[in-house]
Coordinates of C-alpha atoms and ligand atoms in Angstrom, one line a residue:
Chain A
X1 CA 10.0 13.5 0.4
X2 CA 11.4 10.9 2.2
X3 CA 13.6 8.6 0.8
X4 CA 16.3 5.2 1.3
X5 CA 15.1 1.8 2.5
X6 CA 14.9 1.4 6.2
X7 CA 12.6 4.1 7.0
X8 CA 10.7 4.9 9.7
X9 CA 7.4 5.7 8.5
X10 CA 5.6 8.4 9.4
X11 CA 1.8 6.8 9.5
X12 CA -1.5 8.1 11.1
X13 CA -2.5 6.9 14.4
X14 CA -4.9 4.3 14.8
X15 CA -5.1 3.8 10.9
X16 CA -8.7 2.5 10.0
X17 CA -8.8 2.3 6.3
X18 CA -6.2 2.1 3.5
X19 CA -6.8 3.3 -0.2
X20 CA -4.6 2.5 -3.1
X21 CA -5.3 4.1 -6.9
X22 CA -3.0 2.9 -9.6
X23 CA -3.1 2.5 -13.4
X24 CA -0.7 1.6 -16.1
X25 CA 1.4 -1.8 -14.4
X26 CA -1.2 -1.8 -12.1
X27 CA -2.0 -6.0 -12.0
X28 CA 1.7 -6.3 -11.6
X29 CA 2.3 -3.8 -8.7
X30 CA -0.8 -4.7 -7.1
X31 CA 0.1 -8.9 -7.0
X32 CA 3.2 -7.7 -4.8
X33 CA 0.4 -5.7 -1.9
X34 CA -2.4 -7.6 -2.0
X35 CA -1.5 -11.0 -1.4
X36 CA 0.8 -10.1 1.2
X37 CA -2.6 -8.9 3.4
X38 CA -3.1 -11.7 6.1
X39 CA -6.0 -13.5 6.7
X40 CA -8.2 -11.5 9.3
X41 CA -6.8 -8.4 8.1
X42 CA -8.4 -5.5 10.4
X43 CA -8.8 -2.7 7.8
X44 CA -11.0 -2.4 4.6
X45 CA -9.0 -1.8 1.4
X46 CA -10.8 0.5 -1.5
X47 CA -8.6 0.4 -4.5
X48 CA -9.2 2.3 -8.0
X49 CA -7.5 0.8 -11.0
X50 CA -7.7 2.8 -14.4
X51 CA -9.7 0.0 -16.3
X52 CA -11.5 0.7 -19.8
X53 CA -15.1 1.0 -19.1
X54 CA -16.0 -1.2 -21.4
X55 CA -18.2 -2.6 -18.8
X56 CA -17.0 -6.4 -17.7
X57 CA -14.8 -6.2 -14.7
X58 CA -11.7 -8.3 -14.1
X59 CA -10.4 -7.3 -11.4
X60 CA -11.6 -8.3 -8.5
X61 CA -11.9 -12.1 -10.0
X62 CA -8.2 -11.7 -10.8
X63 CA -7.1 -11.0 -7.4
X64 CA -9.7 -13.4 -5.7
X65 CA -7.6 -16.2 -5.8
X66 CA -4.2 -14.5 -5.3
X67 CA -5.4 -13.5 -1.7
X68 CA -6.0 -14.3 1.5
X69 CA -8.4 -11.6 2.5
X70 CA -11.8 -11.3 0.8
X71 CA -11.4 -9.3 -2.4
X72 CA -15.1 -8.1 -4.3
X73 CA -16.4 -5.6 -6.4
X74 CA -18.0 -2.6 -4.5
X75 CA -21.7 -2.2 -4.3
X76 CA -23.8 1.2 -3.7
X77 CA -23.9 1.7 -0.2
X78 CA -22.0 -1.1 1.2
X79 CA -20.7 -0.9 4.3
X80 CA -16.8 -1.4 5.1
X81 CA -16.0 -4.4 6.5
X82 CA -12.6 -5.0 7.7
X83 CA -10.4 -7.7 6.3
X84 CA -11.9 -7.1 2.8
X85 CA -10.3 -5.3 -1.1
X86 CA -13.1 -3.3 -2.6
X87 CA -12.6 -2.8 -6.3
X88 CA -14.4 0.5 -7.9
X89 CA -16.7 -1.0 -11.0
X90 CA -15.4 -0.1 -14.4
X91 CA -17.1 3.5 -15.3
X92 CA -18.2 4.5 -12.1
X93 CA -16.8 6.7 -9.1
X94 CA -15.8 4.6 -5.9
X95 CA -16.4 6.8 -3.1
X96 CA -16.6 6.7 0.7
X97 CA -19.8 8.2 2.3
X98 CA -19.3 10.1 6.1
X99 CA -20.8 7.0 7.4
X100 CA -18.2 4.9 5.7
X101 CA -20.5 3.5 3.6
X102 CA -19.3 2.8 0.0
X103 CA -21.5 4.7 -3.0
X104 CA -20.7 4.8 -6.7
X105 CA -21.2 7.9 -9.1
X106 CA -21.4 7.9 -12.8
X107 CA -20.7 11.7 -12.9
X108 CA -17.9 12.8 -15.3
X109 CA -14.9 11.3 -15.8
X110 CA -11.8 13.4 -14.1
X111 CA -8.3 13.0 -15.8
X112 CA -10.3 10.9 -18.7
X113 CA -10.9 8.4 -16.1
X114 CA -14.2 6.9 -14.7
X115 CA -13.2 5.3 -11.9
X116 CA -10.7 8.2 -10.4
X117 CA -8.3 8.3 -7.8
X118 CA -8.7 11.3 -6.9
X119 CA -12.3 10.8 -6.4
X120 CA -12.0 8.0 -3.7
X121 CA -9.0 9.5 -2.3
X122 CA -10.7 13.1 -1.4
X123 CA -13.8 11.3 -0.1
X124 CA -12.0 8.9 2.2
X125 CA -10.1 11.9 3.2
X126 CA -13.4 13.8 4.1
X127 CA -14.8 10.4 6.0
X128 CA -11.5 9.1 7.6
X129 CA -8.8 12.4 8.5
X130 CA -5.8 11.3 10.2
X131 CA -7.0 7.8 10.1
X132 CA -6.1 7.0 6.4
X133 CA -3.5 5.2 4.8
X134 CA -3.6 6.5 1.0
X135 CA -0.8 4.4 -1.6
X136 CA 0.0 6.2 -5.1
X137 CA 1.5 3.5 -7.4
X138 CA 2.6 3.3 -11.1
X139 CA 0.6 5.1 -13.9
X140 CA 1.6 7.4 -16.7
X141 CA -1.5 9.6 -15.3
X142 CA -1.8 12.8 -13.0
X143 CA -4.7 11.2 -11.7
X144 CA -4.4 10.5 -7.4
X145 CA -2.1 13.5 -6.5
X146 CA -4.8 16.0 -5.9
X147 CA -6.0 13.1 -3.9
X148 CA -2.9 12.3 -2.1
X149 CA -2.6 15.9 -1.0
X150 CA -6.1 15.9 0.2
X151 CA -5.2 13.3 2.8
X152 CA -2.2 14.2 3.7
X153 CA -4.0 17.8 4.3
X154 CA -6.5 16.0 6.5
X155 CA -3.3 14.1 8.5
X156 CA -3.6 11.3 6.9
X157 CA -0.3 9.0 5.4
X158 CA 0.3 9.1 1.9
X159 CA 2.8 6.2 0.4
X160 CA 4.4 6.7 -3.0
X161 CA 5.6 4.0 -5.2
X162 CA 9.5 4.8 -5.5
X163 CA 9.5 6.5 -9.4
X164 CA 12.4 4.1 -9.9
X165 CA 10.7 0.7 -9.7
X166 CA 7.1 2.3 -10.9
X167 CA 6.4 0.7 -14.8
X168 CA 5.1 4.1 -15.2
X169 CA 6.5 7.2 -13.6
X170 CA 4.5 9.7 -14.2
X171 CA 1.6 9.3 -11.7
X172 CA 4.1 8.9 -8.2
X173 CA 6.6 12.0 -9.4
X174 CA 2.6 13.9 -9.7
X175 CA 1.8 12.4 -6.6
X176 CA 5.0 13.3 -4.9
X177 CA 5.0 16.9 -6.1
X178 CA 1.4 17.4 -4.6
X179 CA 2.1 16.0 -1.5
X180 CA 5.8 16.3 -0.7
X181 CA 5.4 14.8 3.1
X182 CA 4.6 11.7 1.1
X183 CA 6.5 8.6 2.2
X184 CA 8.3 7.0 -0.9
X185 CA 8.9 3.5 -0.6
X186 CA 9.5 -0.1 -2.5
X187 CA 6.6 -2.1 -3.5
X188 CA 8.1 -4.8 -0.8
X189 CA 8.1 -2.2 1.9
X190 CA 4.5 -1.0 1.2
X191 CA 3.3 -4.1 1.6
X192 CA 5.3 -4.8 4.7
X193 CA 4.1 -1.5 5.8
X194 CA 0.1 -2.4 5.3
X195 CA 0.7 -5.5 7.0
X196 CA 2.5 -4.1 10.4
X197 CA -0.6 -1.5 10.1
X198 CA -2.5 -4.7 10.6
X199 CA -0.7 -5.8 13.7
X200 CA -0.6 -2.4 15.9
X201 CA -3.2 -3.2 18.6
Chain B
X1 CA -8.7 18.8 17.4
X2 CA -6.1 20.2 14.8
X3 CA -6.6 22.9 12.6
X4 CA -7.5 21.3 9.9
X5 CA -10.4 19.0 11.5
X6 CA -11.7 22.5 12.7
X7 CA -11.8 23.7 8.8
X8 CA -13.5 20.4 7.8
X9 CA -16.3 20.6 10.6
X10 CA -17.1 24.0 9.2
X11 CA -17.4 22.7 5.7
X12 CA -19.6 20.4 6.7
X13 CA -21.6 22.8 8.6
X14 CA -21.4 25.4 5.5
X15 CA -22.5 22.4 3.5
X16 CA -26.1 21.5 5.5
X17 CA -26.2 25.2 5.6
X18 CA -26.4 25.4 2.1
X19 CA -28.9 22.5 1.3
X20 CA -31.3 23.5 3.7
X21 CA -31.1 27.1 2.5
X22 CA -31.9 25.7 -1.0
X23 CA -34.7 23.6 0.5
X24 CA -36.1 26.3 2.0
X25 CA -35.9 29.0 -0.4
X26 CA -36.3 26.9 -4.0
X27 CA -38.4 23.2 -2.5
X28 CA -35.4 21.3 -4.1
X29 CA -34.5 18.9 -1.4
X30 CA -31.0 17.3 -1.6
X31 CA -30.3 16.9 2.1
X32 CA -30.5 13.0 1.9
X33 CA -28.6 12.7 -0.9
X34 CA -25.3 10.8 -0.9
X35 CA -23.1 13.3 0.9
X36 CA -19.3 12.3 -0.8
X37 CA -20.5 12.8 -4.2
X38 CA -22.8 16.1 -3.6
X39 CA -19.7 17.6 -1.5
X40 CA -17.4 17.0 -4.4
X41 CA -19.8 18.6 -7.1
X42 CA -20.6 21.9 -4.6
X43 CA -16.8 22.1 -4.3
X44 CA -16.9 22.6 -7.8
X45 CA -19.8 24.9 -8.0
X46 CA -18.2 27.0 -5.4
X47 CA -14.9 27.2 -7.2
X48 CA -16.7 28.1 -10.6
X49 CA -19.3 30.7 -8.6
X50 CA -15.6 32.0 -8.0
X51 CA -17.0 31.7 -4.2
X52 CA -13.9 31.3 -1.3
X53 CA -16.5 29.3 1.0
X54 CA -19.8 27.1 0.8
X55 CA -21.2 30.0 2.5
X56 CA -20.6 32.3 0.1
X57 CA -22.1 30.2 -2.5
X58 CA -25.3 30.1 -0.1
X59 CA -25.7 34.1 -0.1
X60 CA -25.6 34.0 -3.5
X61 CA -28.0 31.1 -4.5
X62 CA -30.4 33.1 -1.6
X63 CA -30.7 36.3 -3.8
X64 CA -30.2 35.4 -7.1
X65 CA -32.4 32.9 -7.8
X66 CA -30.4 32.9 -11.6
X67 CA -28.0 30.9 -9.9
X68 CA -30.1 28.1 -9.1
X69 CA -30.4 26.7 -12.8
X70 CA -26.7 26.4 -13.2
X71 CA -25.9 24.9 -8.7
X72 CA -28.9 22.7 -10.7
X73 CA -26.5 21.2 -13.0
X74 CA -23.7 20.3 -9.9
X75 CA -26.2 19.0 -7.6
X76 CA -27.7 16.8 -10.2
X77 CA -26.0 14.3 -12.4
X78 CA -26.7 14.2 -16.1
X79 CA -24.7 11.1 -17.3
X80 CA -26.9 9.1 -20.0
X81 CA -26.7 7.3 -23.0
X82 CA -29.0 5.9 -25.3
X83 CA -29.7 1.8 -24.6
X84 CA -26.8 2.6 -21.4
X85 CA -26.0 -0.8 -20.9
X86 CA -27.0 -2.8 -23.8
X87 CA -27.5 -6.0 -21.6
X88 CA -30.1 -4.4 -19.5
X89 CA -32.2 -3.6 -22.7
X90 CA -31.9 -7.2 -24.0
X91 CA -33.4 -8.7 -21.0
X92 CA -36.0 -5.9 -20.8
X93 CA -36.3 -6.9 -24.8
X94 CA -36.3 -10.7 -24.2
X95 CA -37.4 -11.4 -20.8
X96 CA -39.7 -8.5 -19.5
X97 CA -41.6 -7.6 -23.4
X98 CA -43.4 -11.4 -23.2
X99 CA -44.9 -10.7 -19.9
X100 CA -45.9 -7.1 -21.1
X101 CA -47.1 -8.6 -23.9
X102 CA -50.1 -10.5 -22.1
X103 CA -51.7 -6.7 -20.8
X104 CA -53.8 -5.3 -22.9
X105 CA -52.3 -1.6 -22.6
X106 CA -49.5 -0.6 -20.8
X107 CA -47.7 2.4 -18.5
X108 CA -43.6 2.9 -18.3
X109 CA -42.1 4.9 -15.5
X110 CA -38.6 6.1 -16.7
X111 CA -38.0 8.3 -13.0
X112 CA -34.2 10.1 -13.0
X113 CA -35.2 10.7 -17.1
X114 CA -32.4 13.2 -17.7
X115 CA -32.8 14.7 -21.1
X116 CA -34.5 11.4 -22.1
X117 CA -32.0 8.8 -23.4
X118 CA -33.7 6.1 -21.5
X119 CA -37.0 6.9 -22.6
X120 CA -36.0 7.2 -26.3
X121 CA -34.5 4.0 -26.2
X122 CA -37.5 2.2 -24.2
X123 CA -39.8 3.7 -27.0
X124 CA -38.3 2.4 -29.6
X125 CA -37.5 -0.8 -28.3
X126 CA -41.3 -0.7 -27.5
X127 CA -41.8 -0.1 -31.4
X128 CA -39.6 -2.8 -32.8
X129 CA -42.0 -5.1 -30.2
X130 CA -45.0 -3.9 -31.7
X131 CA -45.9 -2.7 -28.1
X132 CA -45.7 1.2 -28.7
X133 CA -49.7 1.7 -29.9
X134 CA -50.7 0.5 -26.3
X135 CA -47.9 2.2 -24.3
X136 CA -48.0 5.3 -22.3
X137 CA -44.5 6.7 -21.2
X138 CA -44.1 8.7 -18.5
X139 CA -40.6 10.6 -17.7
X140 CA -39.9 12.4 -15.1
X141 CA -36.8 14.6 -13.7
X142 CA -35.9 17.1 -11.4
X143 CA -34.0 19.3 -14.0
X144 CA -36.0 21.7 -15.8
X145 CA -32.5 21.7 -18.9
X146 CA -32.8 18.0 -18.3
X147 CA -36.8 17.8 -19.3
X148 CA -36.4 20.5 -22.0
X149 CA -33.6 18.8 -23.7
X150 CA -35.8 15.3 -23.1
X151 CA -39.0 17.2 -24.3
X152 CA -36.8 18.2 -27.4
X153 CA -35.2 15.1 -28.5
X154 CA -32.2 16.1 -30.1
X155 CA -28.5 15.0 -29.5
X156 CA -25.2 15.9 -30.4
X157 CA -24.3 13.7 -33.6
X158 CA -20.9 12.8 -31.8
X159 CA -22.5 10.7 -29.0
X160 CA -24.8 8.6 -32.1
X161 CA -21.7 6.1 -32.9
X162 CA -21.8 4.8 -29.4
X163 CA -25.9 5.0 -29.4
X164 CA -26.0 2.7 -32.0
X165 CA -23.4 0.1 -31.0
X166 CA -25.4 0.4 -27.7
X167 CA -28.6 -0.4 -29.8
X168 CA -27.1 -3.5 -32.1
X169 CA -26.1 -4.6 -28.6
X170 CA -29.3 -4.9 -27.0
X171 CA -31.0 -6.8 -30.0
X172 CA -32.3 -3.9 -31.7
X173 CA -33.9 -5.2 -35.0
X174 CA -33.7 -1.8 -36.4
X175 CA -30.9 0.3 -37.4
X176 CA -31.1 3.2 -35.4
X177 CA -30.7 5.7 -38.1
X178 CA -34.4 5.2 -38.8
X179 CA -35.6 7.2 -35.7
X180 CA -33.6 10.2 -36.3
X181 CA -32.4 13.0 -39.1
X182 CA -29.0 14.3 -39.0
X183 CA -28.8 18.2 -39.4
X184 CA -26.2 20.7 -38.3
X185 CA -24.3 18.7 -36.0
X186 CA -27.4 17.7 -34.2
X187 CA -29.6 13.9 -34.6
X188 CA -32.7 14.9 -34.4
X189 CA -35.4 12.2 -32.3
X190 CA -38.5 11.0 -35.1
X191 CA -41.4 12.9 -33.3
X192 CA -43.6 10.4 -33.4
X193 CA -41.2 8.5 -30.8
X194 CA -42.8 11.0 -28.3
X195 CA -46.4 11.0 -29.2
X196 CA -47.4 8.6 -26.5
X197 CA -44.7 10.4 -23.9
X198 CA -45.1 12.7 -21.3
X199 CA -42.3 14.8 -19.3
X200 CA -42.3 15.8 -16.3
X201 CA -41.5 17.4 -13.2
X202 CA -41.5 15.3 -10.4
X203 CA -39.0 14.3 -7.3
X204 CA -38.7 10.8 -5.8
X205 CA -37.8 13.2 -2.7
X206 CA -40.7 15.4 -2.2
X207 CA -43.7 14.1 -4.2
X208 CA -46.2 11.0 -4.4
X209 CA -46.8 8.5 -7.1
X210 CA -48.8 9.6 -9.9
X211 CA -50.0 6.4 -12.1
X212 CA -50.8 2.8 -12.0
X213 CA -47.9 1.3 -13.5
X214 CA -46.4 -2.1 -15.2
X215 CA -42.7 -1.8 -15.7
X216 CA -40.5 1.5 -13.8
X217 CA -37.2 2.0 -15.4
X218 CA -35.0 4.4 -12.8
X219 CA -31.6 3.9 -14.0
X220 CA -28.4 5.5 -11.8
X221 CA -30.4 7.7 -9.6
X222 CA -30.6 5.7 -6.3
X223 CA -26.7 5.8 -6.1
X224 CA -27.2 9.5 -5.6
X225 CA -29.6 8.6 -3.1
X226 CA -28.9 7.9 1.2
X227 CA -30.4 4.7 2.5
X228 CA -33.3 6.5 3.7
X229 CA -34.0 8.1 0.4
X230 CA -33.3 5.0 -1.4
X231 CA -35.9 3.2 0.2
X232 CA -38.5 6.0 0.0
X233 CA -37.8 5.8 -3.4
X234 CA -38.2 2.3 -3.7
X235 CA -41.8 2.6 -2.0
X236 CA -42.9 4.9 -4.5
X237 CA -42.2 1.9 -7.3
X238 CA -43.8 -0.5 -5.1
X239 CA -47.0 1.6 -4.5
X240 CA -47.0 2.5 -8.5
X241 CA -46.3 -0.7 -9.9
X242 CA -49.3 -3.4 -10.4
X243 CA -49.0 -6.7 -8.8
X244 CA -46.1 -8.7 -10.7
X245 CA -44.9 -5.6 -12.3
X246 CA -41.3 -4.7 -13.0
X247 CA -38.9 -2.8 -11.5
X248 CA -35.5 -2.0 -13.6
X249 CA -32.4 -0.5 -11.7
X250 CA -28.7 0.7 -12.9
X251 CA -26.5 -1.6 -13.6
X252 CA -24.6 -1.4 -10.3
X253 CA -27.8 -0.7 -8.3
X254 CA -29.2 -3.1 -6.1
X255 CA -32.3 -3.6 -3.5
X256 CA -29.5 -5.7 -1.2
X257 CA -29.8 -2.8 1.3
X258 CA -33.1 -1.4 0.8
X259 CA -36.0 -2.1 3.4
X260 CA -38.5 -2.9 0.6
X261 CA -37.0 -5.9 -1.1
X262 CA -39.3 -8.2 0.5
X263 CA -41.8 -7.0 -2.1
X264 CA -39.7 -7.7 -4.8
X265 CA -38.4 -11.0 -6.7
X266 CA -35.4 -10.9 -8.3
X267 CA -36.1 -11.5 -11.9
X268 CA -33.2 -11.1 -14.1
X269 CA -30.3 -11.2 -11.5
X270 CA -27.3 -9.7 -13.3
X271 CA -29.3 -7.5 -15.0
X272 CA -31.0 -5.7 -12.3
X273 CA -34.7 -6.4 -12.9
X274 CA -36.9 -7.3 -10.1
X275 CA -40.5 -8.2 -10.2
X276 CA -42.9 -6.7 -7.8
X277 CA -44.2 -9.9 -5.8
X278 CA -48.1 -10.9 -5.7
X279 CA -50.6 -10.1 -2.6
X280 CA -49.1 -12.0 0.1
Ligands
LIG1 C1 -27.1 10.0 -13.9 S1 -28.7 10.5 -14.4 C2 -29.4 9.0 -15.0 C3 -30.0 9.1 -16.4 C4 -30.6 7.8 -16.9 N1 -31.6 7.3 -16.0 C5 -29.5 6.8 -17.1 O1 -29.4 5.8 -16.4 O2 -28.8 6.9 -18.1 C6 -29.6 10.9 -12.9 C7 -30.8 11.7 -13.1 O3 -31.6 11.7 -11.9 C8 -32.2 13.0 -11.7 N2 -32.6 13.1 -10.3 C9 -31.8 13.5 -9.3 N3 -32.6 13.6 -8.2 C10 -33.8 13.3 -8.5 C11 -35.1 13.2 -7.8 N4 -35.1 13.5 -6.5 N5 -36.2 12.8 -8.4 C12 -36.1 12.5 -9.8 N6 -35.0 12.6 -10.5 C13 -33.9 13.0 -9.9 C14 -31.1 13.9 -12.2 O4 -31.6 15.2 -12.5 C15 -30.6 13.2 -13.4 O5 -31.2 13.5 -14.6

């Protein structure tokens, strides 16, 4: 565990793709990352929120607006395109296919939750290795550390909301204990950080 | 190449290894399946075989073929509910019904049946039309548990609350507790629902189409399904489906990738219905 503000991170070479999984105080932690994202923004973005599944999605509509990269709802078999959030559909599985296409699974919920973090954050593991950027943020879930550990087993960089700022605690101190290369930073400096990723030629 | 890339590229290996050996030994062919999602679920299965590699797992599906029946219920997904997405069964109900109506008897595909939920619910959406007298259903599945349990008709009386929401949702001009008998725990299916149903085994993989057709329900299958499966797939609806039949897909399912959605119209967009396109 790394900790203090001006660190040097620690971050895969050549990052190609960056995941994020958060739950409870997720609109809030997310309005600090995702409209700091520039316009022409060279990575794809797959993020899992804990949402009930009661079927009517918000939160790609929500974000929309706020950013200046293209922000949508993931469809089955999609193929990444860079520059662009994909939201996981309430009560399905986001996942990322070898050939880094998107698919979505309806198979059984894992830590009471359909979409998981965990469940994108393995796959992209598998499909990505060292070139994945994976961000834990607040929740008061275990959800996302068996995930986190997964790619930072596969070389990839894991970020974890600093416990402190997080609404909810729970899931970055889980995430932190799986993975305890894990880089633990300020909302501010994760987006900071996703944005340099952006700039390295 | 690090260690660890090493240990992945032999998973991976282990892992086509595997498939083809079931292929090969059992004719169950999940090689074009989505490959995340069906390396996540034989992670599990190994772990529960108590197996240390994919390879292991292999030897022992080989030579005791008791194993296959339970690897059955990891490679394949079971997920249902009865009227799953009550919006789908309202448009089926409002939109699709009026154009069934006009035939003088009818055939439903329900393909990727699992233990029947979306047949039940078709059938009895079918009686509340008045359509059910000239209706054949068929449903198929790969899972022999699946198309026993769909055969048998009888659910756990935990999972009916949800059911019937689900059915008040879609329009249902019923109440639900008409079509089944509670006993021990279980809701038991009114047999008569399945009088003009048959179950089967049959794989969108490995085998042809089997009937002239007017509506195919195949709900959250294709997502388990590669591009190149999805679209052989797909071709089976086309060739089964009569000209301007309809073609209803999961709610998150789409034919925005699939090399046979020329053939198709869409017909009730957010819904996921398409309509097979006259003789062009
Ligand atoms: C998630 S369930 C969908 C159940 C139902 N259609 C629904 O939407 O609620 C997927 C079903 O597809 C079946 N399936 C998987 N591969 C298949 C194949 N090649 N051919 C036919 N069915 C298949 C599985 O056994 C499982 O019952």
């Amino acid at each position: 565990m790394t900790t203090g503000s001006p660190l040097p991170v620690p971050h895969a070479p050549r990052a190609e793709a960056v995941v994020i999984g958060a739950s409870a105080g997720a609109v809030d932690a997310l309005s600090v990352i995702l409209p700091a994202l520039p316009e022409g923004y060279p990575l794809p973005v797959m993020v899992v929120v804990h949402v009930p599944p009661n079927k009517k999605s918000i939160m790609a509509e929500l974000f929309r607006n706020k950013c200046r990269v293209d922000v949508r709802e993931a469809d089955d078999k999609e193929p990444l395109a860079p520059g662009t959030v994909y939201f996981a559909p309430p009560d399905y599985h986001l996942l990322v296919e070898p050939d880094r296409r998107l698919s979505l699974s309806s198979e059984e919920p894992v830590h009471y939750s359909r979409p998981a973090i965990d469940v994108l954050f393995e796959s992209a593991a598998d499909a990505f290795g060292p070139a994945l950027v994976a961000v834990l943020l607040t929740g008061a879930s275990s959800d996302g550390a068996c995930g986190l550990k997964a790619v930072c087993d596969a070389g990839g960089a894991a970020l974890v909301q600093h416990p402190d700022e997080a609404a909810m605690p729970t899931m970055p101190r889980a995430g932190i204990a799986a993975c305890p290369k894990a880089s633990v930073m300020y909302l501010e400096q994760i987006a900071g950080h996703l944005r340099d990723l952006g700039r390295r030629p | 190449m690090d260690l660890d890339t090493v240990l992945d590229k032999t998973e991976d290996i282990e892992l086509r290894l595997l498939l083809d050996a079931i292929y090969r030994r059992y004719h169950y062919d999940f090689r074009g399946y989505s490959m995340a999602s069906i390396t996540r679920r034989l992670r599990q299965a190994r772990e529960h075989f108590g197996c240390r590699t994919l390879s292991q797992l292999q030897d022992r599906v080989l030579h005791d073929p008791a194993v296959l029946p339970e690897l059955l219920s990891y490679l394949t997904v079971q997920v249902s509910e009865l009227f799953r997405d009550p919006p789908y069964f309202r448009a089926i109900r409002e939109r699709v019904v009026p154009h069934l109506r006009t035939y003088p008897s009818l055939k439903v595909w329900v393909a990727g049946c699992s233990a029947g939920e979306e047949l039940y619910s078709l059938a009895i959406l079918f009686r509340e039309e008045g359509l059910e007298e000239r209706t054949m259903f068929y449903g198929t599945d790969i899972n022999p548990e699946a198309i026993r349990k769909a055969e048998a008709g009888v659910y756990e009386i935990e999972r009916l609350p949800l059911f019937t929401e689900n059915h008040r949702l879609s329009g249902g001009k019923s109440s639900l507790s008409d079509y089944y008998t509670a006993a021990y725990g279980a809701a038991v299916f009114d047999k008569t629902l399945r009088r003009r149903a048959v179950f089967s085994d049959h794989s969108l993989v490995t085998d042809a189409v089997f009937a002239e057709v007017h509506l195919v329900s195949c709900r959250n299958v294709l997502i388990y399904f590669d591009r190149q499966l999805q679209d052989r797939a797909v071709g089976l609806f086309k060739d089964s489906l009569v000209r301007k039949g309809f073609l209803g897909l999961g709610a998150k399912e789409s034919l925005r990738f699939n090399a046979h959605a020329d053939a198709f119209a869409e017909f009730a967009r957010d819904e996921r219905i398409y309509q097979k396109r006259g003789a062009s």
